[in-house]
XYZ file of C-alpha atoms in Angstrom:
649
model
C -0.252 -0.158 0.131
C 1.197 3.673 -0.958
C 1.707 5.846 1.459
C 2.954 9.538 1.869
C 4.583 10.845 5.290
C 5.723 13.953 6.141
C 7.686 14.479 9.216
C 6.990 18.759 9.437
C 3.830 20.811 8.685
C 1.247 21.631 6.364
C 2.467 21.871 2.627
C 0.273 24.496 0.505
C -0.979 22.757 -2.300
C 0.902 19.574 -1.971
C -1.786 16.742 -2.548
C -2.393 13.063 -4.458
C -2.047 12.426 -8.470
C -2.800 9.508 -8.943
C -4.428 9.561 -12.866
C -0.810 10.886 -13.442
C 1.273 8.344 -11.931
C 2.424 10.580 -8.969
C 1.355 10.502 -5.310
C 2.591 13.864 -4.608
C 2.109 16.940 -6.156
C 2.750 20.705 -5.626
C 1.084 22.946 -7.413
C 1.438 26.087 -9.631
C 3.285 28.511 -7.102
C 2.881 26.526 -4.535
C 6.491 25.982 -2.603
C 7.483 23.713 0.209
C 9.831 24.252 2.023
C 11.791 20.972 3.981
C 13.224 22.749 6.476
C 16.793 20.852 8.023
C 16.256 17.910 9.496
C 13.208 16.934 8.335
C 12.546 13.736 6.485
C 9.929 13.510 3.637
C 8.735 10.248 2.313
C 6.710 10.131 -0.612
C 5.418 6.277 -1.467
C 4.714 6.779 -5.237
C 6.878 9.376 -6.671
C 6.862 13.472 -6.639
C 5.393 16.192 -9.775
C 5.793 19.652 -9.638
C 3.985 21.838 -12.255
C 4.565 25.305 -13.055
C 6.350 27.011 -10.861
C 5.852 25.290 -7.916
C 8.605 24.202 -6.221
C 10.526 21.972 -3.127
C 13.521 24.417 -1.724
C 14.846 20.843 0.717
C 16.858 22.081 3.399
C 16.617 18.476 5.064
C 15.646 14.571 3.485
C 13.723 14.306 0.714
C 12.515 10.336 -0.144
C 10.661 9.380 -3.384
C 10.432 6.155 -3.939
C 7.835 4.194 -6.803
C 7.673 1.496 -8.957
C 8.245 1.872 -13.247
C 4.997 2.735 -13.552
C 5.566 6.244 -11.161
C 7.164 9.103 -12.361
C 9.429 12.094 -10.263
C 8.499 14.575 -13.105
C 8.621 18.977 -13.530
C 6.329 20.073 -15.568
C 4.715 23.221 -17.192
C 1.678 24.810 -16.408
C 0.483 23.173 -19.843
C 1.358 19.618 -18.594
C 4.013 19.508 -20.858
C 7.389 17.490 -19.017
C 10.144 20.446 -18.070
C 13.733 20.214 -20.150
C 16.787 21.148 -18.614
C 16.492 24.456 -21.142
C 13.377 25.484 -19.663
C 13.269 24.075 -16.377
C 15.273 24.952 -12.977
C 14.283 25.367 -9.515
C 11.811 23.296 -9.190
C 13.114 21.292 -7.110
C 16.131 22.775 -5.386
C 19.487 20.498 -2.784
C 20.257 23.627 -1.138
C 23.212 24.123 1.255
C 22.722 24.936 4.611
C 26.478 26.178 5.560
C 28.171 26.554 2.353
C 31.822 28.209 3.615
C 32.063 23.967 5.561
C 32.253 22.579 2.593
C 35.963 21.149 4.161
C 34.619 20.247 7.272
C 34.838 16.350 6.933
C 32.626 13.945 8.624
C 31.241 15.530 11.358
C 27.347 15.844 11.736
C 25.191 19.170 12.127
C 28.751 20.959 10.465
C 27.782 20.974 6.502
C 24.528 19.246 5.773
C 22.532 20.769 2.798
C 19.218 18.979 1.137
C 19.271 15.515 -0.420
C 17.279 13.143 -2.604
C 16.938 9.614 -2.610
C 15.054 8.314 -5.956
C 14.410 4.303 -5.712
C 12.702 2.333 -7.757
C 11.329 4.135 -10.199
C 13.201 3.946 -14.206
C 15.390 6.095 -15.894
C 12.296 6.964 -18.911
C 10.542 8.236 -15.858
C 13.165 10.157 -14.203
C 12.081 13.725 -16.206
C 12.329 15.897 -13.385
C 14.903 19.164 -13.447
C 16.800 19.215 -9.934
C 18.780 22.178 -9.093
C 21.709 21.205 -6.968
C 23.649 23.627 -4.643
C 28.124 22.568 -4.681
C 31.066 23.745 -2.609
C 33.749 22.366 -2.961
C 38.140 22.873 -2.818
C 39.727 24.166 -5.413
C 41.529 20.714 -6.445
C 44.095 22.097 -9.052
C 44.842 21.709 -13.022
C 41.427 19.158 -12.414
C 38.589 19.305 -10.293
C 37.630 15.383 -9.512
C 33.207 15.511 -9.273
C 30.697 13.991 -9.487
C 27.592 14.492 -11.597
C 24.529 13.248 -11.291
C 22.926 13.876 -13.668
C 21.786 11.792 -17.009
C 21.470 13.038 -20.990
C 23.112 16.894 -19.388
C 24.713 18.558 -22.649
C 28.624 19.046 -21.058
C 28.684 22.201 -22.436
C 26.077 23.313 -19.709
C 28.257 23.180 -17.084
C 30.253 26.475 -18.762
C 27.307 28.741 -17.719
C 26.603 27.181 -14.759
C 30.350 26.759 -13.328
C 31.153 29.855 -14.401
C 33.928 29.411 -17.724
C 33.847 28.041 -20.640
C 35.113 24.417 -21.522
C 36.745 23.162 -24.591
C 37.374 20.021 -26.631
C 41.490 20.928 -26.134
C 43.565 18.360 -24.012
C 45.291 19.094 -21.926
C 44.616 23.299 -22.151
C 42.418 23.214 -18.375
C 39.633 23.621 -19.688
C 39.332 20.208 -21.338
C 36.047 18.375 -19.583
C 37.695 14.261 -18.511
C 36.192 10.862 -18.015
C 38.050 7.807 -16.138
C 38.098 4.557 -17.751
C 38.800 1.809 -15.606
C 39.531 -0.764 -18.279
C 42.486 0.841 -19.930
C 43.689 3.163 -16.998
C 43.698 6.790 -18.773
C 41.459 9.817 -18.450
C 39.919 9.892 -21.403
C 38.558 12.620 -22.942
C 35.128 14.201 -22.362
C 33.507 16.686 -25.742
C 31.268 19.243 -24.343
C 28.920 17.727 -26.915
C 28.487 14.922 -25.341
C 26.180 13.758 -22.654
C 26.063 13.019 -18.739
C 25.020 9.908 -17.701
C 24.219 8.273 -20.902
C 26.630 5.521 -21.672
C 28.234 4.663 -18.018
C 25.073 6.067 -15.174
C 26.495 4.322 -12.560
C 29.940 5.648 -12.055
C 29.561 9.937 -13.447
C 33.422 9.969 -12.744
C 34.827 13.305 -14.006
C 37.555 15.461 -13.916
C 37.044 19.961 -14.716
C 39.769 21.621 -15.531
C 40.172 24.276 -13.093
C 41.274 27.062 -15.079
C 39.546 29.686 -13.877
C 37.131 27.494 -12.509
C 36.538 28.664 -8.784
C 33.566 26.151 -6.276
C 34.346 28.019 -2.748
C 31.717 30.355 -4.169
C 28.517 28.446 -4.407
C 27.535 26.891 -7.691
C 24.484 25.610 -9.378
C 23.776 22.670 -11.252
C 20.768 21.326 -12.620
C 19.816 18.064 -14.143
C 17.260 14.617 -14.546
C 18.661 12.523 -11.358
C 20.277 9.415 -12.282
C 18.012 6.420 -11.729
C 19.013 3.789 -9.309
C 18.202 1.290 -10.854
C 20.970 -1.009 -12.660
C 23.761 1.158 -9.866
C 25.358 -2.519 -8.797
C 28.673 -2.070 -11.231
C 30.782 -5.211 -11.340
C 34.891 -4.593 -10.177
C 37.053 -6.564 -12.265
C 40.241 -5.960 -14.429
C 41.044 -2.875 -14.652
C 44.535 -2.734 -15.686
C 44.375 -6.609 -16.587
C 46.010 -6.204 -20.091
C 47.619 -2.439 -19.882
C 51.752 -2.851 -19.863
C 52.753 0.470 -17.617
C 56.522 -0.212 -18.547
C 59.124 -1.485 -16.771
C 59.270 2.305 -15.022
C 55.971 3.565 -15.647
C 57.429 4.599 -19.017
C 55.289 3.022 -21.081
C 52.617 5.496 -23.385
C 48.601 5.940 -22.887
C 47.052 6.852 -25.892
C 47.131 10.645 -25.598
C 51.485 10.119 -24.974
C 51.403 10.411 -21.262
C 53.521 8.160 -19.622
C 51.940 6.043 -16.827
C 54.441 7.266 -14.178
C 53.470 10.888 -14.689
C 50.142 10.501 -12.921
C 49.620 6.614 -12.171
C 49.395 6.413 -8.578
C 49.325 3.579 -6.456
C 50.086 4.199 -2.092
C 48.942 0.207 -1.578
C 51.876 -1.203 -3.575
C 53.606 0.940 -3.646
C 56.040 0.125 0.251
C 55.672 -3.520 -2.142
C 57.649 -1.669 -5.176
C 56.770 0.729 -7.945
C 55.797 -0.847 -11.637
C 56.204 -4.425 -10.266
C 53.332 -6.646 -9.358
C 49.926 -5.352 -8.611
C 51.245 -1.879 -8.951
C 48.450 0.478 -10.968
C 46.359 -2.601 -11.595
C 42.413 -3.625 -10.293
C 42.548 0.283 -9.312
C 38.870 1.839 -9.568
C 37.900 5.400 -9.901
C 34.415 6.150 -9.078
C 32.161 9.093 -8.010
C 28.629 9.406 -6.149
C 25.739 9.478 -8.713
C 23.157 9.941 -5.988
C 21.971 13.247 -4.978
C 22.410 11.499 -1.250
C 24.726 11.170 0.723
C 27.398 7.180 -0.183
C 28.461 5.177 3.264
C 31.387 3.260 2.110
C 32.491 1.899 6.046
C 30.211 -1.397 5.132
C 31.810 -2.705 1.863
C 34.389 -4.786 2.485
C 32.308 -7.166 5.210
C 28.846 -9.259 4.924
C 26.935 -7.609 7.173
C 24.230 -10.818 9.010
C 20.456 -9.123 8.810
C 19.538 -6.445 6.612
C 22.602 -5.218 5.608
C 23.885 -3.695 2.513
C 24.892 -6.015 0.070
C 28.055 -5.098 0.222
C 31.233 -7.563 0.425
C 34.178 -6.965 -1.373
C 36.597 -9.060 -0.346
C 39.772 -8.564 -1.776
C 39.869 -4.917 -1.109
C 42.818 -3.534 -0.161
C 41.648 -0.263 0.779
C 39.672 3.480 -0.945
C 41.240 6.987 -1.693
C 38.734 10.272 -1.086
C 39.847 13.458 -1.089
C 42.156 14.322 -3.543
C 43.261 17.931 -3.645
C 46.175 19.177 -5.480
C 45.979 18.585 -8.567
C 48.990 19.244 -10.093
C 49.520 18.838 -14.261
C 53.682 18.333 -15.448
C 55.471 17.170 -18.232
C 51.742 15.531 -19.193
C 50.146 13.656 -16.340
C 47.644 14.696 -13.954
C 49.041 13.468 -10.435
C 47.943 15.228 -6.686
C 50.074 15.124 -3.431
C 47.766 15.525 -0.530
C 44.204 12.600 -0.534
C 43.057 10.593 2.267
C 42.956 6.885 2.794
C 40.982 4.792 4.220
C 42.181 0.940 4.500
C 40.482 -2.207 6.176
C 41.661 -4.571 8.666
C 38.882 -8.587 9.706
C 36.592 -5.611 7.012
C 36.561 -2.922 9.550
C 37.254 0.800 8.831
C 40.528 2.067 9.305
C 42.691 5.661 8.716
C 40.996 7.881 7.788
C 37.530 6.835 8.773
C 35.734 9.931 8.705
C 35.971 9.724 5.449
C 33.776 6.796 4.915
C 30.776 9.081 4.271
C 30.951 10.353 0.502
C 29.220 13.376 -0.228
C 26.629 13.997 -2.927
C 29.295 15.357 -6.068
C 32.049 13.775 -4.205
C 34.478 10.683 -5.467
C 36.210 7.936 -4.461
C 38.953 4.864 -5.622
C 38.658 2.116 -4.309
C 41.556 -0.655 -4.633
C 40.949 -4.387 -5.398
C 43.984 -6.986 -3.846
C 43.229 -9.124 -7.142
C 40.925 -10.147 -9.309
C 40.316 -13.410 -8.896
C 36.705 -12.515 -6.633
C 33.771 -13.211 -8.602
C 29.739 -12.118 -8.376
C 28.725 -10.536 -4.662
C 32.852 -10.762 -3.992
C 33.499 -8.426 -6.254
C 30.178 -5.988 -7.378
C 29.934 -2.732 -6.219
C 26.230 -1.951 -5.171
C 26.534 1.727 -4.672
C 22.660 1.989 -4.574
C 22.415 0.994 -1.417
C 25.458 2.811 0.379
C 23.005 5.878 -0.407
C 22.408 7.037 3.445
C 20.846 10.930 4.710
C 22.758 10.711 7.863
C 26.363 12.497 7.633
C 28.430 9.510 10.047
C 28.883 5.544 8.984
C 26.404 3.473 10.492
C 28.155 1.799 13.282
C 27.715 -2.110 14.364
C 24.631 -3.091 15.781
C 23.112 -0.786 12.977
C 20.839 -2.650 10.023
C 20.655 -0.836 6.559
C 18.262 1.920 5.583
C 18.636 5.331 4.048
C 17.571 7.246 6.629
C 20.270 4.922 9.444
C 26.437 -4.285 11.361
C 27.770 -6.286 11.251
C 28.235 -10.171 12.901
C 28.753 -8.597 16.858
C 30.367 -12.242 17.001
C 32.596 -12.138 15.064
C 36.893 -12.183 17.249
C 38.485 -9.801 18.127
C 38.237 -5.785 16.940
C 40.308 -3.344 15.177
C 42.153 -0.763 17.407
C 43.742 2.373 15.986
C 45.778 5.205 17.039
C 45.840 8.391 14.557
C 48.558 10.707 15.813
C 47.695 14.491 14.338
C 50.785 16.954 13.701
C 49.320 20.503 14.561
C 51.487 23.690 14.514
C 51.740 26.236 16.958
C 48.200 27.865 16.210
C 47.116 24.071 16.935
C 46.137 23.370 13.183
C 46.091 20.075 11.483
C 49.608 20.211 9.181
C 49.709 16.572 8.807
C 48.807 12.843 10.529
C 49.965 8.556 10.436
C 48.022 5.740 11.666
C 48.904 2.435 13.269
C 46.396 -0.032 13.255
C 46.892 -3.707 15.102
C 44.299 -6.467 15.008
C 44.275 -9.798 15.590
C 45.410 -10.850 12.324
C 47.308 -7.597 11.430
C 51.319 -8.519 10.061
C 53.896 -7.501 11.466
C 56.981 -6.116 10.045
C 58.090 -6.517 5.572
C 54.693 -8.705 4.860
C 52.914 -9.570 1.088
C 50.090 -10.204 2.889
C 50.031 -6.888 4.918
C 46.911 -5.596 3.452
C 46.154 -3.022 6.105
C 49.344 -0.700 4.761
C 49.530 2.747 3.045
C 52.274 4.021 1.616
C 53.529 8.187 2.668
C 54.315 10.393 -0.507
C 56.388 14.175 -0.389
C 53.391 15.633 1.365
C 53.339 13.370 4.594
C 56.402 15.127 6.898
C 55.719 12.407 9.863
C 55.204 8.760 9.513
C 56.053 5.208 10.829
C 58.492 3.160 9.133
C 58.321 -0.724 9.323
C 58.708 -2.672 12.528
C 61.850 -5.315 12.743
C 59.900 -8.587 14.237
C 61.302 -7.335 17.856
C 60.611 -3.865 17.780
C 62.104 -0.929 16.238
C 63.185 -0.124 12.643
C 63.373 -2.597 10.096
C 66.876 -2.354 8.808
C 66.398 -3.362 5.189
C 63.131 -1.316 4.404
C 64.494 1.808 6.114
C 64.314 3.568 2.592
C 61.806 2.143 0.778
C 59.320 1.406 4.474
C 57.380 4.875 4.454
C 54.163 4.636 6.629
C 50.715 6.558 5.831
C 49.359 3.607 7.525
C 51.300 1.291 9.513
C 49.591 -2.373 10.560
C 51.054 -4.855 13.033
C 49.417 -8.320 14.878
C 48.456 -7.484 17.959
C 49.577 -10.706 19.307
C 52.844 -11.043 18.574
C 53.539 -7.393 18.731
C 52.635 -6.197 22.267
C 54.519 -4.173 24.125
C 56.735 -3.506 20.640
C 57.515 -0.001 19.324
C 57.358 0.756 16.371
C 59.137 4.469 15.078
C 57.524 7.267 14.356
C 59.429 10.175 12.510
C 59.160 13.983 12.255
C 61.167 15.404 9.386
C 60.292 18.776 9.630
C 59.821 20.322 13.826
C 59.363 23.765 12.289
C 55.868 23.038 11.340
C 54.797 19.887 13.774
C 54.699 21.278 17.191
C 52.791 18.952 19.190
C 50.580 15.570 18.467
C 47.299 15.692 19.223
C 45.948 11.461 19.388
C 43.026 9.542 17.705
C 42.083 6.640 19.306
C 39.591 4.607 17.715
C 37.724 0.885 18.049
C 36.413 -0.618 14.722
C 36.276 2.762 12.929
C 34.803 4.567 15.704
C 35.852 7.054 18.396
C 36.177 6.210 22.045
C 35.823 8.426 24.460
C 37.467 11.961 25.158
C 39.965 10.509 27.622
C 39.222 6.831 26.663
C 42.771 4.718 26.770
C 42.648 1.259 27.591
C 40.533 -0.286 24.894
C 37.464 -3.501 25.470
C 40.849 -5.872 25.336
C 41.579 -4.187 28.619
C 44.203 -2.701 26.800
C 45.807 0.938 25.157
C 48.512 2.699 23.419
C 51.640 3.906 24.759
C 53.433 6.341 22.737
C 57.721 7.547 24.547
C 59.291 11.198 23.992
C 63.074 10.821 22.679
C 64.801 10.596 26.505
C 61.141 10.070 27.796
C 58.907 6.689 29.590
C 56.070 5.298 28.149
C 52.788 7.646 28.181
C 49.016 6.581 27.911
C 48.408 7.912 24.200
C 44.384 8.979 25.941
C 41.850 10.259 22.823
C 41.518 13.826 22.741
C 45.241 14.446 23.940
C 48.051 16.693 22.962
C 51.304 16.809 24.480
C 54.055 19.008 22.951
C 56.514 17.497 19.864
C 60.076 16.830 22.338
C 62.312 15.145 19.275
C 61.660 13.942 15.517
C 61.890 10.413 17.401
C 58.857 9.051 18.897
C 58.429 5.377 19.727
C 54.886 4.045 19.814
C 53.885 1.110 21.226
C 50.096 -0.720 21.648
C 50.975 -2.681 24.907
C 52.731 -1.222 27.331
C 56.261 -2.211 26.878
C 57.466 -4.751 29.671
C 61.672 -4.704 30.630
C 61.779 -7.553 28.544
C 60.228 -5.740 25.471
C 62.786 -2.126 26.146
C 65.723 -4.365 26.550
C 65.241 -6.335 23.235
C 64.683 -3.257 21.348
C 66.721 -0.207 22.773
C 70.251 -2.083 23.498
C 72.976 -0.170 22.259
C 73.140 -0.572 18.115
C 73.267 1.341 15.501
C 69.762 3.286 14.483
C 69.654 3.296 10.084
C 70.023 7.056 8.966
C 66.569 7.981 8.527
C 66.952 10.154 4.746
C 65.584 8.165 2.317
C 64.213 9.245 -1.298
C 61.426 9.656 -1.235
C 58.762 10.158 -5.529
C 57.169 13.240 -5.514
C 54.529 13.539 -8.868
C 54.007 17.600 -8.213
C 56.898 17.650 -9.543
C 57.152 14.140 -11.310
C 60.776 14.537 -9.489
C 62.281 12.848 -6.397
C 63.428 14.017 -3.598
C 65.914 13.512 -0.947
C 63.942 14.533 2.278
C 67.448 14.267 5.229
C 67.456 12.834 8.925
C 65.731 15.129 11.135
C 69.292 15.424 13.239
C 71.421 16.010 8.848
C 73.133 19.356 8.715
C 74.509 19.885 5.755
C 74.809 16.260 3.286
C 76.576 15.653 -0.507
C 74.916 14.717 -2.598
C 75.844 12.323 -5.516
C 74.023 10.217 -8.663
C 75.375 8.048 -11.140
C 73.040 6.434 -13.823
C 74.067 2.770 -14.389
C 76.846 2.248 -16.746
C 78.669 4.162 -13.598
C 79.163 7.712 -15.330
C 78.598 10.758 -12.665
C 75.783 12.988 -13.902
C 74.976 15.089 -10.737
C 77.077 16.268 -7.061
C 76.516 18.938 -5.311
C 78.578 19.571 -2.076
C 77.579 20.979 1.334
C 73.267 20.870 0.602
C 71.181 22.191 3.571
C 70.010 19.372 5.147
C 66.784 21.217 6.680
C 64.782 21.122 3.440
C 64.232 18.287 0.671
C 66.544 18.456 -2.320
C 65.602 17.890 -5.826
C 66.967 15.157 -7.364
C 67.253 17.127 -10.980
C 66.124 14.091 -13.319
C 65.562 14.651 -16.884
C 62.017 12.714 -17.707
C 63.500 12.141 -21.051
C 65.269 9.549 -20.378
C 65.366 6.343 -19.271
C 66.977 5.319 -17.258
C 68.200 4.000 -13.219
C 70.538 6.175 -11.016
C 72.477 5.569 -7.417
C 71.973 8.232 -5.083
C 74.920 8.301 -2.518
C 74.387 10.955 0.297
C 76.216 11.680 3.002
C 76.181 13.696 5.853
C 78.456 16.172 7.421
C 79.402 13.470 9.860
C 80.351 10.996 7.644
C 76.942 8.406 8.206
C 76.384 7.301 4.237
C 72.847 6.152 2.854
C 72.942 4.443 -0.194
C 69.985 3.389 -1.987
C 68.622 3.507 -6.481
C 66.619 5.584 -8.782
C 64.199 3.159 -11.108
C 62.320 5.693 -14.109
């Protein structure tokens, strides 16, 4: 039986029109105002006539069947088009300047529209979607949840002219997961027609400013057929030994392809760059990605990506150099036992937001490799907690053994502003030390000035991997690594003045001041020449030096003797690729003052020689990107400490 539920007061001019296959009708000149936090539900379509309008600051849910419709019509009962439509249904921003706040309820809210069960041919209504967002740089990563909308109409709506000139930063691109390339999307093409389940686009960023409110209008996409099979991304692409092969546009893969999940195991080896799927939110409702890696009991969202490595979100600082486009700033969520870890507050993807999924391999089939995007919709602004069944207005099997414990270390500057962060995660099935089975780890990039290093089995640095395993998310087994230390290093003591601790269990923040988790054990930290202290949720401590120790479980005397006996500490100087400049940099050990740098090609020829380089800032290794070669980098400190490493190009 159809029903219509109104959680607001009397709505003038709203009534049932059964003969027109819509249950809810807003008549000419009537305005329906949906306030923030309100839910309006219609169980049989929606129609707006003439100047009749819905101003939506809250949540509007329209469900129906194959005979129902979502329509905007003129006073002659003719369907409006994008050219003569608009302002009948408007999703409004409530706090338009708060777009930079992730996953925090009531900090950045907006009208959301949920349409379910109505086929695309019956969704002819025009919706005005308000938008603000951070400017990404050379290309804006964006979801465009519209059907049969001509791309050129974005020029007027966004205040700049888009063209078909590739690389002009005025062009529009769409991502092809199979061929691992951003393809030209001509301005005369229609959005949402050939690939409606994705809606992922890249808009040339020259002259584009989304920090002030813009309005994009069009027909919403249906949720029919919104399940996407994740198979064979990059499977048939040969990137070249060092990413030096070119795509169809003569762009080298290394100039734009970034894989933080496989980078610790070696760039351009194994599955590096493969099994990566770039998506955007195709709906006007939030998406909740927090449960996609686990088969929920009861009324779950139906997703269970068994081979998922993680998710990348919030891409900013996008730069185009040497023919390719990449980013130096993004957030990572990985999964441990199905639980999200890392930047879990970003598991909510807003309307017009984008996200990237990385799978471990292509072995999963059917439901285990299918992402049902339609079932991820959620009006709330934070992820579902354990025990909450799936519904758009609203988990998982609580019998699963063990929990995932996460310590976030947030670097703050002298004013208390966040400038860096890193994570340490433990769980029963976590992997200690260097291993190909460590599926929750993500490498750090040049923008990360704090991070941890791969740990030796008994704690401390693993000397074999100090130059390669610079980590944004680090994992260990909570049993065999209990009470042992990983090394947290701060490469910019002038910028990072204090650490704030963020403690989560199964992705959920614990209460302020909490140390002991459900296991009765918690995280600890130790400053240079200090003693182990409890890391409590929300605590802020002043930075006392470049190198700290982090522990899960209080270190005992045996462990302290094992990991802190007088042995030579490996240098923390390393060579890191910086995609913003498409070149490598030397990041120096914070203890170094000066250094000599020599770079040799594989024939032994000296190609770069620099003396007495200032070690207080990164040094750019200026190599010719047009030359395919490998290099040996020798770095010697003013105290005689030597670091040798290899660059593969």
